[in-house]
mmCIF file of C-alpha atoms and ligand atoms in Angstrom:
data_model
loop_
_atom_site.group_PDB
_atom_site.id
_atom_site.type_symbol
_atom_site.label_atom_id
_atom_site.label_comp_id
_atom_site.label_asym_id
_atom_site.label_seq_id
_atom_site.Cartn_x
_atom_site.Cartn_y
_atom_site.Cartn_z
ATOM 1 C CA MET A 90 9.204 -23.932 15.657
ATOM 2 C CA PRO A 91 7.445 -23.325 12.069
ATOM 3 C CA GLN A 92 10.773 -23.325 9.366
ATOM 4 C CA THR A 93 9.180 -20.228 7.880
ATOM 5 C CA ALA A 94 6.356 -17.860 6.967
ATOM 6 C CA VAL A 95 4.619 -18.389 4.222
ATOM 7 C CA LEU A 96 1.658 -16.460 1.498
ATOM 8 C CA THR A 97 -1.606 -18.346 1.903
ATOM 9 C CA GLY A 98 -4.926 -16.404 0.583
ATOM 10 C CA LEU A 99 -4.591 -13.142 -0.865
ATOM 11 C CA GLY A 100 -7.745 -10.930 -1.655
ATOM 12 C CA ALA A 101 -8.892 -7.594 -2.851
ATOM 13 C CA TYR A 102 -11.384 -5.163 -2.967
ATOM 14 C CA LEU A 103 -12.744 -2.244 -4.462
ATOM 15 C CA PRO A 104 -15.623 0.894 -3.891
ATOM 16 C CA PRO A 105 -17.194 0.889 -6.619
ATOM 17 C CA ARG A 106 -17.118 4.486 -7.641
ATOM 18 C CA ARG A 107 -15.018 5.070 -9.810
ATOM 19 C CA VAL A 108 -13.589 8.566 -10.537
ATOM 20 C CA THR A 109 -12.186 9.009 -13.621
ATOM 21 C CA ASN A 110 -9.357 11.916 -14.798
ATOM 22 C CA GLU A 111 -12.260 13.294 -16.761
ATOM 23 C CA GLU A 112 -14.645 13.778 -13.811
ATOM 24 C CA LEU A 113 -11.694 15.280 -11.569
ATOM 25 C CA ALA A 114 -10.743 17.966 -14.792
ATOM 26 C CA ASP A 115 -14.400 19.236 -14.286
ATOM 27 C CA ARG A 116 -13.479 20.199 -11.127
ATOM 28 C CA PHE A 117 -9.675 20.725 -10.890
ATOM 29 C CA ASP A 118 -7.863 23.268 -13.189
ATOM 30 C CA THR A 119 -6.372 20.277 -14.406
ATOM 31 C CA THR A 120 -6.305 17.894 -17.213
ATOM 32 C CA ASP A 121 -6.676 14.340 -17.843
ATOM 33 C CA GLU A 122 -3.154 14.732 -20.197
ATOM 34 C CA TRP A 123 -1.726 16.377 -17.020
ATOM 35 C CA ILE A 124 -2.527 13.492 -14.848
ATOM 36 C CA THR A 125 -1.507 10.574 -17.680
ATOM 37 C CA ALA A 126 1.514 12.178 -18.332
ATOM 38 C CA ARG A 127 2.793 13.470 -14.572
ATOM 39 C CA THR A 128 1.441 10.005 -12.881
ATOM 40 C CA GLY A 129 -0.094 7.188 -15.556
ATOM 41 C CA ILE A 130 -2.972 7.269 -13.774
ATOM 42 C CA ARG A 131 -5.927 7.145 -15.731
ATOM 43 C CA THR A 132 -8.968 6.017 -13.242
ATOM 44 C CA ARG A 133 -8.804 5.370 -8.948
ATOM 45 C CA ARG A 134 -11.909 4.377 -7.056
ATOM 46 C CA TRP A 135 -13.513 6.736 -4.512
ATOM 47 C CA ALA A 136 -15.705 4.953 -1.090
ATOM 48 C CA ASP A 137 -19.675 6.192 -1.298
ATOM 49 C CA PRO A 138 -20.039 8.838 1.387
ATOM 50 C CA GLY A 139 -20.705 6.508 5.355
ATOM 51 C CA ILE A 140 -17.867 3.875 4.052
ATOM 52 C CA SER A 141 -14.799 3.681 6.211
ATOM 53 C CA THR A 142 -11.485 1.924 5.873
ATOM 54 C CA GLY A 143 -13.154 -0.805 8.376
ATOM 55 C CA ASP A 144 -15.476 -1.776 5.854
ATOM 56 C CA LEU A 145 -12.912 -2.216 2.763
ATOM 57 C CA ALA A 146 -10.864 -4.198 5.215
ATOM 58 C CA VAL A 147 -13.701 -6.573 6.078
ATOM 59 C CA GLU A 148 -14.919 -6.929 2.398
ATOM 60 C CA ALA A 149 -10.691 -7.422 1.570
ATOM 61 C CA GLY A 150 -10.217 -9.839 4.628
ATOM 62 C CA HIS A 151 -12.944 -12.155 3.773
ATOM 63 C CA ARG A 152 -12.103 -12.184 0.306
ATOM 64 C CA ALA A 153 -8.686 -13.016 1.058
ATOM 65 C CA LEU A 154 -9.711 -15.400 4.065
ATOM 66 C CA LYS A 155 -11.713 -17.692 1.373
ATOM 67 C CA SER A 156 -8.424 -17.700 -0.682
ATOM 68 C CA ALA A 157 -6.609 -19.231 2.404
ATOM 69 C CA GLY A 158 -9.296 -21.704 2.174
ATOM 70 C CA LEU A 159 -10.456 -20.431 6.306
ATOM 71 C CA THR A 160 -13.802 -20.827 7.161
ATOM 72 C CA PRO A 161 -14.050 -17.202 9.284
ATOM 73 C CA GLU A 162 -14.630 -18.299 13.008
ATOM 74 C CA PRO A 163 -13.101 -18.102 16.612
ATOM 75 C CA GLY A 164 -9.347 -19.427 16.214
ATOM 76 C CA ALA A 165 -8.982 -19.613 12.591
ATOM 77 C CA VAL A 166 -6.649 -17.008 13.136
ATOM 78 C CA ASP A 167 -4.295 -15.841 15.659
ATOM 79 C CA LEU A 168 -3.414 -12.204 14.767
ATOM 80 C CA VAL A 169 -4.726 -9.593 12.717
ATOM 81 C CA VAL A 170 -2.595 -6.876 11.013
ATOM 82 C CA VAL A 171 -4.678 -3.621 9.137
ATOM 83 C CA ALA A 172 -1.543 -1.063 8.091
ATOM 84 C CA THR A 173 -4.063 2.273 7.089
ATOM 85 C CA THR A 174 -3.091 6.204 7.710
ATOM 86 C CA THR A 175 -6.762 6.459 7.719
ATOM 87 C CA PRO A 176 -7.744 4.503 10.672
ATOM 88 C CA ASP A 177 -11.900 4.480 11.619
ATOM 89 C CA HIS A 178 -10.772 6.517 14.545
ATOM 90 C CA LEU A 179 -7.468 7.934 16.113
ATOM 91 C CA CYS A 180 -8.604 5.472 19.341
ATOM 92 C CA PRO A 181 -9.063 2.637 19.185
ATOM 93 C CA ALA A 182 -7.113 0.886 16.256
ATOM 94 C CA THR A 183 -9.685 0.051 13.497
ATOM 95 C CA ALA A 184 -8.442 -3.734 13.379
ATOM 96 C CA PRO A 185 -9.838 -5.385 16.657
ATOM 97 C CA ASN A 186 -13.088 -4.161 15.176
ATOM 98 C CA VAL A 187 -11.989 -5.577 11.145
ATOM 99 C CA ALA A 188 -11.324 -9.008 13.786
ATOM 100 C CA ALA A 189 -14.110 -8.997 15.277
ATOM 101 C CA ARG A 190 -16.619 -8.464 12.222
ATOM 102 C CA LEU A 191 -15.127 -11.708 10.265
ATOM 103 C CA GLY A 192 -15.642 -13.477 12.805
ATOM 104 C CA LEU A 193 -12.266 -13.758 14.212
ATOM 105 C CA GLY A 194 -12.792 -12.585 17.615
ATOM 106 C CA GLY A 195 -9.869 -13.558 20.711
ATOM 107 C CA ALA A 196 -7.580 -12.990 17.617
ATOM 108 C CA ALA A 197 -4.124 -10.459 19.069
ATOM 109 C CA ALA A 198 -5.524 -7.562 16.727
ATOM 110 C CA PHE A 199 -3.718 -3.993 16.163
ATOM 111 C CA ASP A 200 -2.612 -1.043 13.387
ATOM 112 C CA ILE A 201 0.624 -0.508 11.760
ATOM 113 C CA SER A 202 0.738 3.481 11.233
ATOM 114 C CA ALA A 203 3.728 3.606 8.321
ATOM 115 C CA VAL A 204 1.247 5.304 5.591
ATOM 116 C CA CYS A 205 2.215 3.602 2.532
ATOM 117 C CA SER A 206 5.114 1.420 3.096
ATOM 118 C CA GLY A 207 2.284 0.160 5.848
ATOM 119 C CA PHE A 208 1.170 -3.027 4.242
ATOM 120 C CA VAL A 209 4.788 -4.372 4.017
ATOM 121 C CA TYR A 210 6.125 -3.566 7.777
ATOM 122 C CA ALA A 211 2.763 -5.011 8.613
ATOM 123 C CA LEU A 212 3.895 -8.155 6.458
ATOM 124 C CA GLU A 213 7.513 -8.682 8.240
ATOM 125 C CA THR A 214 5.341 -7.760 11.713
ATOM 126 C CA ALA A 215 3.209 -10.774 10.619
ATOM 127 C CA ALA A 216 5.719 -13.004 9.155
ATOM 128 C CA ASN A 217 7.905 -12.526 12.866
ATOM 129 C CA ALA A 218 4.739 -13.970 15.143
ATOM 130 C CA VAL A 219 4.583 -16.728 12.629
ATOM 131 C CA LEU A 220 8.009 -18.018 12.916
ATOM 132 C CA ALA A 221 8.427 -17.278 16.430
ATOM 133 C CA GLY A 222 5.568 -19.345 16.785
ATOM 134 C CA ARG A 223 3.523 -16.726 18.461
ATOM 135 C CA ALA A 224 1.215 -16.742 15.518
ATOM 136 C CA GLY A 225 0.037 -19.938 13.501
ATOM 137 C CA THR A 226 -2.042 -17.923 10.297
ATOM 138 C CA ALA A 227 -2.263 -14.096 10.398
ATOM 139 C CA LEU A 228 -4.333 -11.482 8.795
ATOM 140 C CA VAL A 229 -2.648 -8.938 6.641
ATOM 141 C CA ILE A 230 -4.789 -6.227 5.580
ATOM 142 C CA GLY A 231 -3.688 -3.331 3.832
ATOM 143 C CA ALA A 232 -6.866 -0.440 2.945
ATOM 144 C CA GLU A 233 -7.470 3.188 2.730
ATOM 145 C CA THR A 234 -10.335 5.605 2.453
ATOM 146 C CA TYR A 235 -7.983 8.608 1.435
ATOM 147 C CA SER A 236 -11.251 10.228 0.140
ATOM 148 C CA THR A 237 -11.515 11.204 3.510
ATOM 149 C CA ILE A 238 -8.220 13.265 3.705
ATOM 150 C CA LEU A 239 -7.868 15.115 0.338
ATOM 151 C CA ASN A 240 -8.285 18.697 0.239
ATOM 152 C CA PRO A 241 -10.549 19.557 -2.195
ATOM 153 C CA GLU A 242 -9.167 22.815 -2.931
ATOM 154 C CA ASP A 243 -5.629 20.433 -3.456
ATOM 155 C CA ARG A 244 -5.650 18.964 -7.106
ATOM 156 C CA THR A 245 -2.113 17.839 -6.677
ATOM 157 C CA THR A 246 -3.236 15.218 -3.989
ATOM 158 C CA SER A 247 -6.481 14.699 -5.116
ATOM 159 C CA VAL A 248 -5.756 13.194 -8.389
ATOM 160 C CA ILE A 249 -3.356 10.886 -7.175
ATOM 161 C CA PHE A 250 -4.589 8.740 -4.469
ATOM 162 C CA GLY A 251 -8.046 6.044 -4.127
ATOM 163 C CA ASP A 252 -9.513 4.227 -1.655
ATOM 164 C CA GLY A 253 -8.924 0.082 -1.766
ATOM 165 C CA ALA A 254 -7.887 -2.570 0.371
ATOM 166 C CA GLY A 255 -5.714 -5.516 0.525
ATOM 167 C CA GLY A 256 -4.891 -8.464 2.494
ATOM 168 C CA VAL A 257 -3.166 -11.642 2.985
ATOM 169 C CA VAL A 258 -2.687 -14.474 5.031
ATOM 170 C CA VAL A 259 0.530 -15.615 6.185
ATOM 171 C CA SER A 260 0.867 -18.576 7.915
ATOM 172 C CA ALA A 261 3.375 -21.677 9.143
ATOM 173 C CA GLY A 262 5.254 -23.096 6.209
ATOM 174 C CA GLU A 263 8.393 -25.131 5.373
ATOM 175 C CA ASP A 264 11.320 -23.918 3.775
ATOM 176 C CA GLY A 265 11.484 -23.750 -0.254
ATOM 177 C CA GLU A 266 7.399 -24.443 0.076
ATOM 178 C CA PRO A 267 6.218 -21.176 -2.710
ATOM 179 C CA GLY A 268 4.782 -18.512 -1.285
ATOM 180 C CA ALA A 269 7.802 -19.252 1.008
ATOM 181 C CA LEU A 270 8.913 -15.032 3.125
ATOM 182 C CA GLN A 271 12.840 -15.215 2.085
ATOM 183 C CA GLY A 272 13.193 -11.921 3.746
ATOM 184 C CA PHE A 273 12.898 -8.427 4.156
ATOM 185 C CA ASP A 274 15.028 -4.710 5.179
ATOM 186 C CA LEU A 275 12.842 -1.648 6.613
ATOM 187 C CA GLY A 276 14.456 1.582 7.336
ATOM 188 C CA SER A 277 12.817 5.503 8.252
ATOM 189 C CA ASP A 278 13.689 8.612 8.780
ATOM 190 C CA GLY A 279 11.774 10.921 11.086
ATOM 191 C CA THR A 280 14.017 14.506 10.220
ATOM 192 C CA GLN A 281 12.157 14.276 6.996
ATOM 193 C CA LYS A 282 8.612 13.790 8.951
ATOM 194 C CA ASP A 283 6.152 16.845 7.157
ATOM 195 C CA VAL A 284 6.818 16.099 3.847
ATOM 196 C CA ILE A 285 3.906 13.995 3.731
ATOM 197 C CA TYR A 286 1.862 14.740 6.850
ATOM 198 C CA ILE A 287 -1.464 15.344 8.257
ATOM 199 C CA PRO A 288 -1.018 19.486 10.177
ATOM 200 C CA ALA A 289 -4.476 18.642 12.587
ATOM 201 C CA GLY A 290 -5.580 16.390 14.801
ATOM 202 C CA GLY A 291 -2.992 14.240 16.705
ATOM 203 C CA SER A 292 -1.249 15.212 19.830
ATOM 204 C CA ARG A 293 0.946 17.803 18.437
ATOM 205 C CA GLN A 294 -1.768 20.713 17.381
ATOM 206 C CA ARG A 295 -3.742 19.975 20.634
ATOM 207 C CA ALA A 296 -0.839 20.102 22.150
ATOM 208 C CA ASP A 297 0.406 23.513 21.266
ATOM 209 C CA GLY A 298 -3.111 24.628 22.042
ATOM 210 C CA ALA A 299 -3.732 26.485 18.825
ATOM 211 C CA ARG A 300 -6.990 25.899 16.859
ATOM 212 C CA PRO A 301 -6.676 23.723 13.720
ATOM 213 C CA ALA A 302 -5.762 26.706 10.511
ATOM 214 C CA PRO A 303 -8.317 25.700 8.017
ATOM 215 C CA GLY A 304 -7.173 22.475 6.101
ATOM 216 C CA ASP A 305 -4.877 21.590 8.439
ATOM 217 C CA GLU A 306 -6.957 18.331 8.810
ATOM 218 C CA PHE A 307 -6.276 17.124 4.971
ATOM 219 C CA PHE A 308 -3.155 15.183 4.248
ATOM 220 C CA THR A 309 -0.629 17.851 2.738
ATOM 221 C CA MET A 310 2.545 15.938 0.495
ATOM 222 C CA GLN A 311 5.712 17.239 -0.977
ATOM 223 C CA GLY A 312 5.398 15.986 -4.147
ATOM 224 C CA ARG A 313 8.879 16.285 -6.560
ATOM 225 C CA LYS A 314 10.236 15.753 -2.994
ATOM 226 C CA VAL A 315 8.655 12.428 -1.967
ATOM 227 C CA PHE A 316 9.551 11.386 -5.951
ATOM 228 C CA LEU A 317 12.796 12.021 -5.580
ATOM 229 C CA SER A 318 13.327 9.888 -2.299
ATOM 230 C CA ALA A 319 10.589 7.485 -3.147
ATOM 231 C CA VAL A 320 12.751 6.125 -6.306
ATOM 232 C CA GLN A 321 16.194 5.931 -3.951
ATOM 233 C CA ARG A 322 14.725 4.414 -1.158
ATOM 234 C CA MET A 323 12.370 1.594 -2.048
ATOM 235 C CA SER A 324 15.623 1.171 -4.997
ATOM 236 C CA GLU A 325 18.577 1.182 -1.529
ATOM 237 C CA SER A 326 16.211 -1.187 0.005
ATOM 238 C CA SER A 327 15.404 -3.988 -2.910
ATOM 239 C CA GLN A 328 18.866 -3.893 -3.096
ATOM 240 C CA ALA A 329 20.567 -4.494 0.880
ATOM 241 C CA LEU A 330 16.986 -6.660 0.910
ATOM 242 C CA LEU A 331 18.740 -8.633 -3.014
ATOM 243 C CA GLY A 332 22.165 -9.149 -1.510
ATOM 244 C CA ARG A 333 21.285 -10.237 2.066
ATOM 245 C CA ILE A 334 19.611 -13.286 1.113
ATOM 246 C CA GLY A 335 21.728 -13.774 -2.204
ATOM 247 C CA TRP A 336 19.408 -13.597 -5.340
ATOM 248 C CA PRO A 337 20.430 -11.633 -8.250
ATOM 249 C CA THR A 338 18.204 -9.099 -9.386
ATOM 250 C CA ASP A 339 18.080 -10.706 -12.835
ATOM 251 C CA SER A 340 17.210 -14.083 -11.241
ATOM 252 C CA ILE A 341 13.343 -11.449 -9.738
ATOM 253 C CA GLY A 342 10.201 -12.830 -11.673
ATOM 254 C CA HIS A 343 7.980 -9.517 -10.845
ATOM 255 C CA LEU A 344 9.003 -6.108 -9.361
ATOM 256 C CA VAL A 345 6.029 -5.098 -7.255
ATOM 257 C CA ALA A 346 6.872 -1.800 -6.123
ATOM 258 C CA HIS A 347 4.330 0.593 -4.265
ATOM 259 C CA GLN A 348 2.113 2.047 -7.209
ATOM 260 C CA ALA A 349 2.905 5.882 -6.297
ATOM 261 C CA ASN A 350 3.941 7.114 -9.939
ATOM 262 C CA ILE A 351 4.046 5.660 -13.453
ATOM 263 C CA ARG A 352 7.244 7.712 -13.809
ATOM 264 C CA ILE A 353 8.492 6.430 -9.991
ATOM 265 C CA LEU A 354 8.160 3.379 -10.475
ATOM 266 C CA ARG A 355 9.919 3.218 -14.239
ATOM 267 C CA ALA A 356 12.753 4.778 -11.884
ATOM 268 C CA VAL A 357 12.524 2.357 -9.530
ATOM 269 C CA ALA A 358 12.733 -0.727 -11.827
ATOM 270 C CA GLU A 359 16.053 0.560 -14.949
ATOM 271 C CA GLN A 360 17.898 1.799 -11.100
ATOM 272 C CA LEU A 361 18.118 -2.408 -10.212
ATOM 273 C CA GLY A 362 18.155 -3.136 -13.714
ATOM 274 C CA ILE A 363 15.040 -5.217 -12.800
ATOM 275 C CA PRO A 364 13.310 -4.880 -17.402
ATOM 276 C CA ALA A 365 9.853 -2.402 -16.744
ATOM 277 C CA GLU A 366 8.415 -5.136 -18.795
ATOM 278 C CA ARG A 367 8.188 -8.026 -15.217
ATOM 279 C CA ALA A 368 7.318 -4.507 -13.149
ATOM 280 C CA VAL A 369 3.708 -5.318 -12.308
ATOM 281 C CA VAL A 370 1.686 -1.514 -12.882
ATOM 282 C CA ASN A 371 -2.171 -1.157 -12.007
ATOM 283 C CA LEU A 372 -1.997 2.288 -11.011
ATOM 284 C CA ASP A 373 -3.801 3.247 -13.703
ATOM 285 C CA GLN A 374 -7.296 1.745 -12.655
ATOM 286 C CA VAL A 375 -6.594 2.347 -8.760
ATOM 287 C CA GLY A 376 -4.156 5.274 -8.375
ATOM 288 C CA ASN A 377 -1.991 5.795 -5.410
ATOM 289 C CA THR A 378 -3.767 3.483 -2.460
ATOM 290 C CA SER A 379 -0.914 3.952 -0.082
ATOM 291 C CA ALA A 380 -0.883 0.693 2.453
ATOM 292 C CA ALA A 381 -3.421 -1.162 0.238
ATOM 293 C CA SER A 382 -1.597 -0.366 -3.105
ATOM 294 C CA ILE A 383 1.293 -3.596 -2.513
ATOM 295 C CA PRO A 384 -1.884 -6.968 -1.813
ATOM 296 C CA LEU A 385 -3.703 -4.553 -4.555
ATOM 297 C CA ALA A 386 -1.269 -4.928 -7.398
ATOM 298 C CA LEU A 387 -0.802 -8.072 -6.541
ATOM 299 C CA SER A 388 -4.052 -9.336 -6.214
ATOM 300 C CA ASP A 389 -4.303 -7.674 -10.604
ATOM 301 C CA ALA A 390 -1.683 -9.730 -11.160
ATOM 302 C CA ALA A 391 -2.682 -12.855 -10.097
ATOM 303 C CA ALA A 392 -6.403 -11.916 -11.550
ATOM 304 C CA ARG A 393 -4.486 -11.729 -14.788
ATOM 305 C CA GLY A 394 -1.450 -15.190 -14.275
ATOM 306 C CA THR A 395 1.273 -12.377 -14.489
ATOM 307 C CA LEU A 396 2.978 -14.557 -11.677
ATOM 308 C CA ALA A 397 4.219 -18.149 -12.113
ATOM 309 C CA VAL A 398 3.744 -19.869 -9.523
ATOM 310 C CA GLY A 399 7.751 -20.657 -7.812
ATOM 311 C CA GLU A 400 8.968 -17.940 -9.564
ATOM 312 C CA ARG A 401 11.139 -15.140 -7.570
ATOM 313 C CA VAL A 402 8.411 -11.667 -6.167
ATOM 314 C CA LEU A 403 10.419 -8.250 -4.200
ATOM 315 C CA LEU A 404 8.046 -6.185 -3.257
ATOM 316 C CA THR A 405 8.971 -2.527 -2.290
ATOM 317 C CA ALA A 406 7.406 0.762 -0.520
ATOM 318 C CA PHE A 407 8.108 4.022 0.088
ATOM 319 C CA GLY A 408 5.827 6.469 2.212
ATOM 320 C CA GLY A 409 5.431 9.277 4.883
ATOM 321 C CA GLY A 410 7.037 9.227 8.081
ATOM 322 C CA LEU A 411 9.691 8.529 6.236
ATOM 323 C CA THR A 412 9.537 5.107 5.582
ATOM 324 C CA TRP A 413 10.337 2.100 3.304
ATOM 325 C CA GLY A 414 10.475 -2.117 2.908
ATOM 326 C CA SER A 415 10.910 -4.534 0.595
ATOM 327 C CA ALA A 416 10.153 -8.547 0.879
ATOM 328 C CA ALA A 417 10.809 -10.887 -1.170
ATOM 329 C CA LEU A 418 9.050 -13.841 -1.478
ATOM 330 C CA THR A 419 8.249 -16.983 -4.204
ATOM 331 C CA TRP A 420 4.765 -16.730 -5.251
ATOM 332 C CA PRO A 421 2.319 -19.064 -3.807
ATOM 333 C CA ASP A 422 0.171 -21.315 -5.798
ATOM 334 C CA ILE A 423 -3.164 -19.099 -4.900
ATOM 335 C CA VAL A 424 -6.065 -18.300 -6.700
ATOM 336 C CA ALA A 425 -7.279 -15.177 -5.402
ATOM 337 C CA ALA A 426 -9.843 -13.831 -4.547
HETATM 338 O O1 UT7 B 277 2.788 7.494 -2.184
HETATM 339 C C1 UT7 B 277 4.057 7.480 -1.388
HETATM 340 C C2 UT7 B 277 4.218 8.923 -1.206
HETATM 341 N N1 UT7 B 277 4.023 9.661 -2.808
HETATM 342 C C3 UT7 B 277 4.596 9.618 -3.948
HETATM 343 O O2 UT7 B 277 5.335 8.860 -3.681
HETATM 344 C C4 UT7 B 277 3.928 10.972 -5.010
HETATM 345 C C5 UT7 B 277 5.335 11.373 -5.503
HETATM 346 N N2 UT7 B 277 5.156 12.568 -6.424
HETATM 347 C C6 UT7 B 277 4.429 12.828 -7.805
HETATM 348 O O3 UT7 B 277 4.125 11.249 -8.232
HETATM 349 C C7 UT7 B 277 4.877 13.855 -7.855
HETATM 350 O O4 UT7 B 277 5.632 14.821 -7.687
HETATM 351 C C8 UT7 B 277 3.739 14.831 -8.252
HETATM 352 C C9 UT7 B 277 2.691 14.112 -9.319
HETATM 353 C C10 UT7 B 277 2.947 15.262 -7.009
HETATM 354 C C11 UT7 B 277 4.091 16.264 -8.994
HETATM 355 O O5 UT7 B 277 4.418 15.528 -10.473
HETATM 356 P P1 UT7 B 277 5.999 16.741 -10.442
HETATM 357 O O6 UT7 B 277 6.184 16.056 -11.668
HETATM 358 O O7 UT7 B 277 6.387 16.668 -9.307
HETATM 359 O O8 UT7 B 277 5.152 17.624 -10.982
HETATM 360 P P2 UT7 B 277 5.635 19.337 -9.279
HETATM 361 O O9 UT7 B 277 4.705 18.796 -8.530
HETATM 362 O O10 UT7 B 277 7.392 19.765 -9.948
HETATM 363 O O11 UT7 B 277 4.779 20.309 -10.323
HETATM 364 C C12 UT7 B 277 4.693 21.130 -11.910
HETATM 365 C C13 UT7 B 277 3.377 21.797 -12.640
HETATM 366 C C14 UT7 B 277 4.086 22.887 -11.312
HETATM 367 O O12 UT7 B 277 3.266 24.514 -11.710
HETATM 368 P P3 UT7 B 277 4.433 25.357 -11.783
HETATM 369 O O13 UT7 B 277 4.960 24.919 -11.054
HETATM 370 O O14 UT7 B 277 5.488 24.549 -12.959
HETATM 371 O O15 UT7 B 277 3.589 26.136 -12.552
HETATM 372 C C15 UT7 B 277 2.502 22.435 -10.013
HETATM 373 O O16 UT7 B 277 1.372 23.078 -9.956
HETATM 374 O O17 UT7 B 277 2.627 21.451 -12.812
HETATM 375 C C16 UT7 B 277 1.861 21.796 -11.356
HETATM 376 N N3 UT7 B 277 0.372 20.897 -10.771
HETATM 377 C C17 UT7 B 277 -0.738 20.362 -11.526
HETATM 378 N N4 UT7 B 277 -0.718 20.492 -12.518
HETATM 379 C C18 UT7 B 277 -2.700 19.869 -13.192
HETATM 380 C C19 UT7 B 277 0.883 20.369 -9.617
HETATM 381 N N5 UT7 B 277 -0.663 19.422 -9.808
HETATM 382 C C20 UT7 B 277 -1.353 19.675 -11.146
HETATM 383 C C21 UT7 B 277 -2.238 18.751 -11.150
HETATM 384 N N6 UT7 B 277 -2.643 19.608 -13.040
HETATM 385 N N7 UT7 B 277 -2.997 18.203 -10.877
#
């Protein structure tokens, strides 16, 4: 049995089309000033027509494998997990086709649906498979094309969400090795399922037999309610995890929280007692990319040289479900691709 699961590769991909606040202000009753002040977002990427979540996931997966020094071929990876809210189809999962397109045919492959917490859920799933000796190496991808589910008449969600994909490779390793995943904390509150949801398209709407109302196929969110829960749950989950693994808050080198909103990030850092400058921020450039958010933020921070080898990194996320989750690791000696 391996002693621990270690992060050994990191890659990210953003679709090329930049959508600025100014462009959105031409389309909606909003302004650059409102979006910047209320969210911290200045621009985001939206995939061009014809580009799906799976397409972005394949690009990010290639880069993560390259970063880990792995040749994409059958047997290189035992497990592929794709976390997404915007799968290519309701059925089947996106991951098997991503695995096939990456040349990883034969690997176990499935999706995880935990909205913006999906990457942390997927990371724990992969780490557990490695720890149990069921996988030597796993590829975990968070990928989203929210532009395909945004209501073109809803200014609030349309200014927040962006598209993108990020992936990591998790492999069997030694305790104390840089990159070692030290622990996780996951949770949910399904009584709040309607706070973030897509009303139509699933079996609930089909079972009811009613025709979907106009707009029911789009993503909906009760922003203010989500805001308060996001701060509370990410803070509490982080504290629970740090307490369990015995890491004092002041030993954390960087906090990499789900990039929901700059005000949420600042509030979580403050509640945890982590100085704001140690909270990684890239939402100004990419917006809220849901399950892709944390690997995109990690990749951006790694590319800028923000994360030092061996430093303690805390990940925390919150999303629809409601779901939340946190993960702790030491930063590995890798080059993000
Ligand atoms: O990814 C995980 C899940 N998502 C999140 O974590 C997002 C959490 N929520 C948020 O980030 C914030 O709640 C939002 C950014 C969505 C909204 O910010 P807020 O400060 O909570 O604003 P609000 O919803 O309380 O709305 C304030 C006002 C409203 O007008 P009235 O009722 O005061 O007249 C909205 O209609 O702002 C209005 N508004 C806008 N105005 C200009 C909402 N969206 C816009 C907009 N431009 N795009």
